[in-house]
Amino acid sequence: MKSQLNLIAVALILLFCSSNTIHAQSMGISNAAITPDPSSILEMRTTEKGILIPRMTTAERDNISSPATGLMLYNTITNQYNFYNGSAWVFWGSAAYLSATSGETLSTISTSDVVITDMTKTALEAGTYSVLFNGQVNIPAADYTTGFSTADAAADLNLIYNDIMAIPVTGTHALTFGSGETLLPGVYDVAGAASIAGTLTLDGNNETNPVFIIRANAGAFNTAASVDVILTNGATSENVFWIADGAIGLGAGTKISGTLFSNGAAVAGGSSIVNGRLLTKLGAISFGQGALTAPTGNSIVDFRSLSDFIIFTSSGGVANTGASVYNGDIGTGGGAITGFPTANVNGTIFESGSTTVVTPINHMATFSLYKNGVLIPNTRRTRTHLNNPSDISLLGISTIEVDDTIDVRWKIDEQPSDGIEISVLNRILTLIKVGN
């Protein structure tokens, strides 16, 4: 039987080696008599041997002149079957495939990227890979508990005042500002009670962090009704300061930006809009109906424990009138706080004394794909407590060399909290070769 198979093989070789064109029916090679399938020009059947196609390196393959579409060989460098698709050599059969899976629950409190244990794979052959990660992440609710003392805040208020007053004067000004005036950055001392009428423009002159300080060193500070203070060319409310040795009074309908700091009382008339703060060392504060919003940028002055406050007095009451809107914290070191049930307060109200503050924290967890310790571009994704529980999916395309290491990393944001850890489970990292 084997001699018959050998004879058939010899005949096939002679047939293939012949220079003449031969028209033939289907041919079969087997260790037993077979009838070849009519759809096949050649059918081979055996349970003992395989077929061995040409084997060569990538360089040898690339030296083939004008390869025919469909030409096939075995690449001894990549250990893959290659075929020519008419324009390029591509791999054939199963792509290089690497996978790591785990159902173990892991946790972290790291605020910098760290590798997720067991989510690492090392490439065994070079190529272009699709890198995929999928897992489940749990981000629990968190709080940040702090203590606040209005006595400490009052001490900070004195330090803030001293810091502002220590800034060197750059010029003087008449008692009255406004009436269409434009004021450039500077520290202006006023010898008496200061006031604003009409419109005043604070022109930042396109400087970096322009500062405006108006100090009424020997009197009060007041605005007429409907005064409008306009900030232009880089002027910002966090670096504007109105300081009065006496009381501060804002006329009805005043629109003003900056920190208003008084050694006496402070009163804001109805419909006043302040983008800044009202602070007093010795007097009461009355506001309303209107709106008061804390500045959002970084000030040249350190406001210490009062950085989130829009109203604070070291000694005096705080009163609201009407449906005012307050965006920031409110407090007093000694006095009653009244009228705020009718207001919309987006902040915390601190009565005189010590208070424990519990602030909900919406923590964020970030997952990323890395190659050899470097982030694979566009593969960073973030989930928050509001998404909890959540799946996390990452996808990247990367050119990978032999022994390159791919891993998944994670971290939690740096928000302060009473203690939180995020966890991940049911995860899988997959590398699929998609090209040479």
Tab-separated table of C-alpha atoms in Angstrom:
chain	number	residue	atom	x	y	z
A	1	MET	CA	0.000	0.000	0.000
A	2	LYS	CA	2.840	2.338	0.863
A	3	SER	CA	4.557	1.534	-2.430
A	4	GLN	CA	1.341	2.532	-4.239
A	5	LEU	CA	1.281	5.858	-2.343
A	6	ASN	CA	4.919	6.443	-3.204
A	7	LEU	CA	4.287	5.766	-6.877
A	8	ILE	CA	1.410	8.220	-6.898
A	9	ALA	CA	3.585	10.833	-5.205
A	10	VAL	CA	6.335	10.315	-7.799
A	11	ALA	CA	3.781	10.678	-10.546
A	12	LEU	CA	2.494	13.885	-9.002
A	13	ILE	CA	5.996	15.306	-8.777
A	14	LEU	CA	6.690	14.406	-12.404
A	15	LEU	CA	3.389	15.982	-13.340
A	16	PHE	CA	4.217	19.237	-11.524
A	17	CYS	CA	7.769	19.294	-12.915
A	18	SER	CA	6.668	18.776	-16.546
A	19	SER	CA	7.076	21.836	-18.768
A	20	ASN	CA	4.107	20.817	-20.875
A	21	THR	CA	0.609	22.031	-20.211
A	22	ILE	CA	-1.497	19.117	-19.019
A	23	HIS	CA	-5.275	19.073	-18.863
A	24	ALA	CA	-6.349	16.601	-16.244
A	25	GLN	CA	-9.251	15.614	-14.062
A	26	SER	CA	-9.024	15.668	-10.256
A	27	MET	CA	-6.112	13.785	-8.738
A	28	GLY	CA	-6.038	11.993	-5.408
A	29	ILE	CA	-3.135	10.997	-3.173
A	30	SER	CA	-3.900	8.551	-0.376
A	31	ASN	CA	-2.757	5.341	1.245
A	32	ALA	CA	-5.973	3.792	-0.068
A	33	ALA	CA	-7.916	4.085	-3.273
A	34	ILE	CA	-10.037	7.254	-3.264
A	35	THR	CA	-12.198	9.191	-5.643
A	36	PRO	CA	-11.137	12.843	-5.418
A	37	ASP	CA	-13.826	15.403	-4.801
A	38	PRO	CA	-14.828	16.837	-8.204
A	39	SER	CA	-14.408	20.388	-6.914
A	40	SER	CA	-10.717	19.786	-6.113
A	41	ILE	CA	-7.890	19.482	-8.608
A	42	LEU	CA	-5.885	17.703	-5.925
A	43	GLU	CA	-7.099	15.839	-2.861
A	44	MET	CA	-4.817	14.216	-0.317
A	45	ARG	CA	-5.923	11.873	2.446
A	46	THR	CA	-3.715	10.384	5.159
A	47	THR	CA	-3.717	9.799	8.874
A	48	GLU	CA	0.054	9.606	9.148
A	49	LYS	CA	1.609	12.678	7.526
A	50	GLY	CA	1.040	16.339	6.731
A	51	ILE	CA	1.843	18.711	3.917
A	52	LEU	CA	4.919	20.938	4.281
A	53	ILE	CA	4.920	24.208	2.376
A	54	PRO	CA	8.016	26.343	1.739
A	55	ARG	CA	9.628	27.773	4.879
A	56	MET	CA	11.666	30.973	4.815
A	57	THR	CA	12.615	34.055	6.747
A	58	THR	CA	10.928	37.435	6.324
A	59	ALA	CA	13.900	38.682	4.309
A	60	GLU	CA	13.798	35.641	2.034
A	61	ARG	CA	10.034	36.069	1.591
A	62	ASP	CA	10.491	39.713	0.646
A	63	ASN	CA	13.035	38.732	-2.017
A	64	ILE	CA	10.405	36.818	-3.991
A	65	SER	CA	9.989	38.647	-7.277
A	66	SER	CA	6.413	39.579	-8.268
A	67	PRO	CA	4.624	37.151	-5.919
A	68	ALA	CA	1.324	35.872	-7.194
A	69	THR	CA	-1.846	36.762	-5.363
A	70	GLY	CA	-2.588	33.877	-3.003
A	71	LEU	CA	1.048	32.702	-2.796
A	72	MET	CA	1.533	31.084	0.596
A	73	LEU	CA	4.530	30.172	2.758
A	74	TYR	CA	5.555	29.671	6.373
A	75	ASN	CA	7.502	32.552	7.974
A	76	THR	CA	10.189	31.123	10.272
A	77	ILE	CA	10.773	34.514	11.931
A	78	THR	CA	7.200	35.195	13.054
A	79	ASN	CA	6.163	31.517	13.134
A	80	GLN	CA	3.101	32.326	11.058
A	81	TYR	CA	1.688	31.360	7.698
A	82	ASN	CA	1.905	34.282	5.278
A	83	PHE	CA	0.067	34.829	2.032
A	84	TYR	CA	0.283	37.559	-0.576
A	85	ASN	CA	-3.009	39.436	-0.967
A	86	GLY	CA	-2.065	41.147	-4.195
A	87	SER	CA	-0.393	44.138	-2.585
A	88	ALA	CA	1.277	42.970	0.624
A	89	TRP	CA	2.277	39.945	2.659
A	90	VAL	CA	-0.155	39.346	5.538
A	91	PHE	CA	-0.416	36.690	8.200
A	92	TRP	CA	-2.864	33.850	7.755
A	93	GLY	CA	-4.618	31.801	10.366
A	94	SER	CA	-4.787	32.674	14.075
A	95	ALA	CA	-3.360	36.036	15.117
A	96	ALA	CA	-0.946	36.283	17.997
A	97	TYR	CA	-3.208	36.370	21.033
A	98	LEU	CA	-2.367	37.019	24.684
A	99	SER	CA	-4.827	37.255	27.537
A	100	ALA	CA	-4.813	37.707	31.311
A	101	THR	CA	-7.941	37.286	33.418
A	102	SER	CA	-8.768	37.504	37.103
A	103	GLY	CA	-11.864	37.574	39.266
A	104	GLU	CA	-10.011	38.421	42.493
A	105	THR	CA	-11.055	41.690	44.125
A	106	LEU	CA	-8.189	44.176	44.441
A	107	SER	CA	-8.156	47.606	46.105
A	108	THR	CA	-5.979	50.703	46.010
A	109	ILE	CA	-5.692	54.126	47.620
A	110	SER	CA	-2.828	55.232	45.370
A	111	THR	CA	-3.074	58.740	43.897
A	112	SER	CA	-0.478	57.921	41.225
A	113	ASP	CA	-0.711	55.317	38.463
A	114	VAL	CA	0.134	51.816	39.724
A	115	VAL	CA	-0.091	48.496	37.902
A	116	ILE	CA	-3.167	46.400	38.599
A	117	THR	CA	-1.804	43.106	39.885
A	118	ASP	CA	-2.139	40.303	37.284
A	119	MET	CA	-2.978	42.744	34.458
A	120	THR	CA	0.398	42.493	32.664
A	121	LYS	CA	1.407	40.700	29.452
A	122	THR	CA	4.741	40.510	27.611
A	123	ALA	CA	4.740	40.246	23.815
A	124	LEU	CA	6.329	37.147	22.283
A	125	GLU	CA	6.404	38.513	18.750
A	126	ALA	CA	6.487	41.937	17.148
A	127	GLY	CA	3.579	43.555	15.367
A	128	THR	CA	0.690	45.951	15.636
A	129	TYR	CA	-1.683	44.966	18.426
A	130	SER	CA	-5.141	45.823	19.559
A	131	VAL	CA	-4.980	46.124	23.366
A	132	LEU	CA	-8.223	45.722	25.282
A	133	PHE	CA	-9.115	45.851	28.964
A	134	ASN	CA	-12.470	45.343	30.621
A	135	GLY	CA	-13.339	45.129	34.300
A	136	GLN	CA	-15.734	46.103	37.039
A	137	VAL	CA	-14.841	48.986	39.363
A	138	ASN	CA	-16.359	49.944	42.699
A	139	ILE	CA	-15.968	53.533	43.956
A	140	PRO	CA	-17.672	53.899	47.343
A	141	ALA	CA	-19.195	57.098	48.682
A	142	ALA	CA	-16.812	59.227	50.728
A	143	ASP	CA	-16.855	62.180	53.097
A	144	TYR	CA	-14.290	64.700	54.263
A	145	THR	CA	-14.717	65.689	57.901
A	146	THR	CA	-13.094	68.886	59.134
A	147	GLY	CA	-13.400	71.121	62.145
A	148	PHE	CA	-13.987	74.880	61.919
A	149	SER	CA	-13.598	77.472	64.648
A	150	THR	CA	-14.961	80.986	64.161
A	151	ALA	CA	-12.433	82.187	66.744
A	152	ASP	CA	-9.619	80.876	64.534
A	153	ALA	CA	-11.298	82.467	61.514
A	154	ALA	CA	-11.420	85.822	63.327
A	155	ALA	CA	-7.680	85.540	63.961
A	156	ASP	CA	-7.158	84.766	60.284
A	157	LEU	CA	-9.247	87.808	59.369
A	158	ASN	CA	-6.781	90.048	61.205
A	159	LEU	CA	-3.890	88.450	59.315
A	160	ILE	CA	-5.673	88.960	55.988
A	161	TYR	CA	-6.240	92.635	56.798
A	162	ASN	CA	-2.594	93.104	57.770
A	163	ASP	CA	-1.428	91.423	54.552
A	164	ILE	CA	-3.533	93.773	52.411
A	165	MET	CA	-2.475	96.872	54.300
A	166	ALA	CA	1.208	95.887	54.019
A	167	ILE	CA	1.164	96.069	50.206
A	168	PRO	CA	3.026	99.270	49.247
A	169	VAL	CA	0.974	102.179	47.937
A	170	THR	CA	1.559	103.121	44.289
A	171	GLY	CA	-0.614	106.207	44.045
A	172	THR	CA	-3.347	108.368	45.528
A	173	HIS	CA	-6.801	109.279	44.327
A	174	ALA	CA	-9.529	111.806	44.948
A	175	LEU	CA	-12.325	110.793	47.313
A	176	THR	CA	-14.739	109.962	44.496
A	177	PHE	CA	-14.278	107.272	41.838
A	178	GLY	CA	-16.354	106.524	38.772
A	179	SER	CA	-18.578	108.707	36.571
A	180	GLY	CA	-17.112	106.970	33.518
A	181	GLU	CA	-13.580	106.741	34.899
A	182	THR	CA	-11.100	104.018	33.887
A	183	LEU	CA	-8.623	102.969	36.567
A	184	LEU	CA	-5.368	101.075	35.873
A	185	PRO	CA	-3.823	98.533	38.293
A	186	GLY	CA	-2.349	99.933	41.469
A	187	VAL	CA	-2.653	100.467	45.203
A	188	TYR	CA	-4.538	103.707	45.805
A	189	ASP	CA	-4.739	105.407	49.192
A	190	VAL	CA	-7.605	107.842	49.787
A	191	ALA	CA	-7.309	110.468	52.534
A	192	GLY	CA	-10.870	110.251	53.792
A	193	ALA	CA	-14.182	108.592	52.969
A	194	ALA	CA	-14.162	107.048	49.478
A	195	SER	CA	-17.150	106.623	47.162
A	196	ILE	CA	-18.119	105.484	43.669
A	197	ALA	CA	-20.703	107.113	41.416
A	198	GLY	CA	-21.943	105.932	38.025
A	199	THR	CA	-19.612	103.595	36.128
A	200	LEU	CA	-16.038	102.693	37.057
A	201	THR	CA	-13.894	100.503	34.801
A	202	LEU	CA	-10.978	98.574	36.290
A	203	ASP	CA	-8.653	98.002	33.335
A	204	GLY	CA	-6.152	95.202	33.943
A	205	ASN	CA	-3.982	96.569	31.120
A	206	ASN	CA	-3.421	92.948	30.021
A	207	GLU	CA	-0.954	92.505	32.859
A	208	THR	CA	-0.345	89.184	34.599
A	209	ASN	CA	-2.491	89.079	37.756
A	210	PRO	CA	-3.267	92.817	37.841
A	211	VAL	CA	-4.042	94.094	41.346
A	212	PHE	CA	-6.438	96.868	42.389
A	213	ILE	CA	-6.473	98.015	46.024
A	214	ILE	CA	-8.466	101.090	47.096
A	215	ARG	CA	-7.907	101.986	50.749
A	216	ALA	CA	-10.015	104.595	52.528
A	217	ASN	CA	-7.609	104.927	55.426
A	218	ALA	CA	-9.562	107.534	57.339
A	219	GLY	CA	-13.184	106.966	56.559
A	220	ALA	CA	-16.000	104.916	55.114
A	221	PHE	CA	-16.549	103.502	51.643
A	222	ASN	CA	-19.882	103.921	49.874
A	223	THR	CA	-21.431	103.492	46.449
A	224	ALA	CA	-24.332	105.415	45.009
A	225	ALA	CA	-27.399	103.630	43.688
A	226	SER	CA	-26.918	101.633	40.469
A	227	VAL	CA	-23.137	101.899	40.477
A	228	ASP	CA	-21.522	99.551	37.981
A	229	VAL	CA	-17.880	98.434	38.403
A	230	ILE	CA	-16.621	96.798	35.207
A	231	LEU	CA	-13.537	94.554	34.950
A	232	THR	CA	-11.658	94.468	31.633
A	233	ASN	CA	-8.357	93.391	30.071
A	234	GLY	CA	-7.449	90.743	32.624
A	235	ALA	CA	-8.806	92.337	35.790
A	236	THR	CA	-10.310	89.651	38.062
A	237	SER	CA	-12.410	89.852	41.206
A	238	GLU	CA	-9.992	87.803	43.342
A	239	ASN	CA	-7.381	90.552	43.067
A	240	VAL	CA	-9.632	93.568	43.669
A	241	PHE	CA	-9.864	94.957	47.237
A	242	TRP	CA	-11.922	97.802	48.746
A	243	ILE	CA	-10.710	98.643	52.263
A	244	ALA	CA	-12.494	101.047	54.610
A	245	ASP	CA	-11.389	102.260	58.007
A	246	GLY	CA	-15.065	102.959	58.682
A	247	ALA	CA	-18.287	101.353	57.505
A	248	ILE	CA	-19.100	100.082	53.998
A	249	GLY	CA	-22.398	100.892	52.331
A	250	LEU	CA	-23.543	99.701	48.896
A	251	GLY	CA	-26.372	101.601	47.270
A	252	ALA	CA	-29.342	99.735	45.828
A	253	GLY	CA	-28.595	98.066	42.517
A	254	THR	CA	-24.799	98.239	42.930
A	255	LYS	CA	-22.780	95.820	40.793
A	256	ILE	CA	-19.252	95.461	42.141
A	257	SER	CA	-16.411	92.927	42.185
A	258	GLY	CA	-13.750	92.292	44.781
A	259	THR	CA	-13.278	91.870	48.514
A	260	LEU	CA	-14.969	94.599	50.574
A	261	PHE	CA	-13.217	94.789	53.944
A	262	SER	CA	-14.415	97.089	56.724
A	263	ASN	CA	-13.310	97.940	60.240
A	264	GLY	CA	-16.958	98.752	60.924
A	265	ALA	CA	-20.333	97.570	59.698
A	266	ALA	CA	-21.254	96.665	56.097
A	267	VAL	CA	-24.659	97.141	54.475
A	268	ALA	CA	-25.639	96.188	50.915
A	269	GLY	CA	-28.817	97.721	49.510
A	270	GLY	CA	-31.477	95.768	47.631
A	271	SER	CA	-30.636	94.236	44.248
A	272	SER	CA	-26.893	94.534	44.836
A	273	ILE	CA	-24.726	92.017	42.990
A	274	VAL	CA	-21.288	91.336	44.448
A	275	ASN	CA	-18.715	89.015	42.914
A	276	GLY	CA	-16.423	88.914	45.911
A	277	ARG	CA	-16.648	89.036	49.721
A	278	LEU	CA	-18.017	91.144	52.552
A	279	LEU	CA	-15.687	91.046	55.577
A	280	THR	CA	-15.747	93.127	58.755
A	281	LYS	CA	-13.594	93.138	61.873
A	282	LEU	CA	-15.931	94.869	64.306
A	283	GLY	CA	-19.394	95.375	62.835
A	284	ALA	CA	-22.530	93.654	61.641
A	285	ILE	CA	-23.220	92.743	57.995
A	286	SER	CA	-26.579	93.159	56.301
A	287	PHE	CA	-27.264	92.040	52.739
A	288	GLY	CA	-30.248	91.792	50.491
A	289	GLN	CA	-32.121	91.254	48.469
A	290	GLY	CA	-29.322	90.453	45.990
A	291	ALA	CA	-26.577	88.018	45.022
A	292	LEU	CA	-23.113	87.402	46.454
A	293	THR	CA	-20.636	84.964	44.858
A	294	ALA	CA	-17.107	84.041	45.913
A	295	PRO	CA	-14.281	84.610	43.394
A	296	THR	CA	-13.022	81.445	41.738
A	297	GLY	CA	-9.391	82.306	40.921
A	298	ASN	CA	-6.237	82.390	43.029
A	299	SER	CA	-5.728	85.628	44.899
A	300	ILE	CA	-2.441	87.350	45.701
A	301	VAL	CA	-3.701	87.352	49.306
A	302	ASP	CA	-3.872	84.153	51.354
A	303	PHE	CA	-7.404	83.997	52.760
A	304	ARG	CA	-6.474	81.059	54.985
A	305	SER	CA	-9.538	79.451	56.613
A	306	LEU	CA	-11.794	82.071	54.988
A	307	SER	CA	-10.969	81.163	51.383
A	308	ASP	CA	-14.490	79.801	50.760
A	309	PHE	CA	-16.316	82.569	52.652
A	310	ILE	CA	-18.377	85.348	51.106
A	311	ILE	CA	-19.492	86.850	54.440
A	312	PHE	CA	-17.642	86.864	57.749
A	313	THR	CA	-17.506	89.235	60.693
A	314	SER	CA	-15.272	88.815	63.718
A	315	SER	CA	-17.846	90.460	65.966
A	316	GLY	CA	-21.376	91.230	64.836
A	317	GLY	CA	-24.542	89.775	63.454
A	318	VAL	CA	-25.229	88.715	59.872
A	319	ALA	CA	-28.651	89.474	58.403
A	320	ASN	CA	-30.242	88.593	55.064
A	321	THR	CA	-33.190	90.304	53.443
A	322	GLY	CA	-35.412	88.573	50.874
A	323	ALA	CA	-34.682	85.770	48.450
A	324	SER	CA	-30.965	86.497	48.069
A	325	VAL	CA	-28.545	84.038	46.456
A	326	TYR	CA	-25.274	83.229	48.236
A	327	ASN	CA	-22.545	81.133	46.600
A	328	GLY	CA	-20.074	80.532	49.404
A	329	ASP	CA	-19.815	80.141	53.176
A	330	ILE	CA	-21.207	82.579	55.762
A	331	GLY	CA	-20.174	83.016	59.392
A	332	THR	CA	-19.678	85.195	62.456
A	333	GLY	CA	-17.291	85.134	65.366
A	334	GLY	CA	-19.879	86.645	67.694
A	335	GLY	CA	-23.442	87.555	66.820
A	336	ALA	CA	-26.729	86.226	65.473
A	337	ILE	CA	-27.273	84.998	61.915
A	338	THR	CA	-30.823	85.806	60.779
A	339	GLY	CA	-33.065	85.911	57.726
A	340	PHE	CA	-31.453	83.103	55.757
A	341	PRO	CA	-34.425	80.710	55.567
A	342	THR	CA	-35.691	82.887	52.701
A	343	ALA	CA	-32.308	82.800	50.895
A	344	ASN	CA	-30.690	80.293	48.584
A	345	VAL	CA	-27.344	79.439	50.191
A	346	ASN	CA	-24.902	77.300	48.217
A	347	GLY	CA	-22.462	76.928	51.080
A	348	THR	CA	-22.319	76.433	54.844
A	349	ILE	CA	-23.558	78.839	57.539
A	350	PHE	CA	-21.290	78.898	60.610
A	351	GLU	CA	-22.706	80.146	63.878
A	352	SER	CA	-20.245	81.493	66.423
A	353	GLY	CA	-18.173	78.703	67.971
A	354	SER	CA	-16.718	75.426	66.706
A	355	THR	CA	-18.362	73.280	64.046
A	356	THR	CA	-17.708	69.879	62.543
A	357	VAL	CA	-18.158	69.958	58.778
A	358	VAL	CA	-18.860	66.780	56.814
A	359	THR	CA	-18.423	67.340	53.074
A	360	PRO	CA	-19.474	64.632	50.571
A	361	ILE	CA	-16.657	63.759	48.166
A	362	ASN	CA	-17.270	62.514	44.628
A	363	HIS	CA	-14.068	60.584	44.144
A	364	MET	CA	-12.708	59.684	40.709
A	365	ALA	CA	-10.878	56.530	39.619
A	366	THR	CA	-8.683	56.598	36.515
A	367	PHE	CA	-7.611	53.573	34.435
A	368	SER	CA	-4.960	53.585	31.689
A	369	LEU	CA	-3.047	51.284	29.326
A	370	TYR	CA	0.756	51.441	29.433
A	371	LYS	CA	3.541	50.046	27.236
A	372	ASN	CA	6.954	49.758	28.903
A	373	GLY	CA	5.881	52.280	31.539
A	374	VAL	CA	4.628	54.870	29.028
A	375	LEU	CA	0.962	55.737	28.570
A	376	ILE	CA	-0.504	54.430	25.313
A	377	PRO	CA	-2.072	57.581	23.804
A	378	ASN	CA	-5.800	58.151	24.276
A	379	THR	CA	-6.339	55.168	26.581
A	380	ARG	CA	-6.997	57.001	29.873
A	381	ARG	CA	-10.577	56.770	31.192
A	382	THR	CA	-12.161	58.052	34.421
A	383	ARG	CA	-15.129	56.890	36.464
A	384	THR	CA	-16.661	58.641	39.489
A	385	HIS	CA	-18.763	57.653	42.465
A	386	LEU	CA	-21.810	58.813	40.519
A	387	ASN	CA	-21.130	56.008	37.994
A	388	ASN	CA	-20.841	53.409	40.743
A	389	PRO	CA	-20.894	50.468	40.321
A	390	SER	CA	-19.479	50.616	36.840
A	391	ASP	CA	-17.723	48.747	34.069
A	392	ILE	CA	-14.495	50.196	32.768
A	393	SER	CA	-13.346	49.516	29.192
A	394	LEU	CA	-10.097	50.569	27.545
A	395	LEU	CA	-8.983	50.111	23.940
A	396	GLY	CA	-5.691	51.055	22.319
A	397	ILE	CA	-3.638	50.312	19.208
A	398	SER	CA	0.110	50.017	19.654
A	399	THR	CA	3.182	48.851	17.743
A	400	ILE	CA	4.799	46.278	20.004
A	401	GLU	CA	8.218	44.648	19.859
A	402	VAL	CA	9.274	41.302	21.298
A	403	ASP	CA	9.489	41.499	25.120
A	404	ASP	CA	7.557	44.775	25.306
A	405	THR	CA	5.366	44.820	28.414
A	406	ILE	CA	1.743	45.942	28.358
A	407	ASP	CA	-0.091	46.602	31.624
A	408	VAL	CA	-3.171	48.281	33.067
A	409	ARG	CA	-2.719	50.983	35.711
A	410	TRP	CA	-5.141	52.747	38.032
A	411	LYS	CA	-5.260	55.531	40.590
A	412	ILE	CA	-7.661	57.606	42.638
A	413	ASP	CA	-7.806	61.409	42.582
A	414	GLU	CA	-6.123	63.501	45.273
A	415	GLN	CA	-9.236	64.914	46.949
A	416	PRO	CA	-8.904	64.827	50.742
A	417	SER	CA	-11.269	62.425	52.440
A	418	ASP	CA	-11.758	60.486	55.641
A	419	GLY	CA	-10.418	57.416	53.900
A	420	ILE	CA	-11.416	55.657	50.718
A	421	GLU	CA	-10.202	52.838	48.545
A	422	ILE	CA	-11.455	51.790	45.142
A	423	SER	CA	-11.658	48.189	44.037
A	424	VAL	CA	-11.684	46.255	40.780
A	425	LEU	CA	-12.811	42.728	39.966
A	426	ASN	CA	-13.753	40.445	37.043
A	427	ARG	CA	-11.145	41.894	34.706
A	428	ILE	CA	-9.436	40.810	31.516
A	429	LEU	CA	-6.503	42.192	29.524
A	430	THR	CA	-6.257	41.019	25.908
A	431	LEU	CA	-3.644	41.599	23.202
A	432	ILE	CA	-4.571	40.658	19.627
A	433	LYS	CA	-2.110	41.022	16.808
A	434	VAL	CA	-3.759	42.822	13.904
A	435	GLY	CA	-0.771	43.470	11.639
A	436	ASN	CA	2.918	42.885	11.077
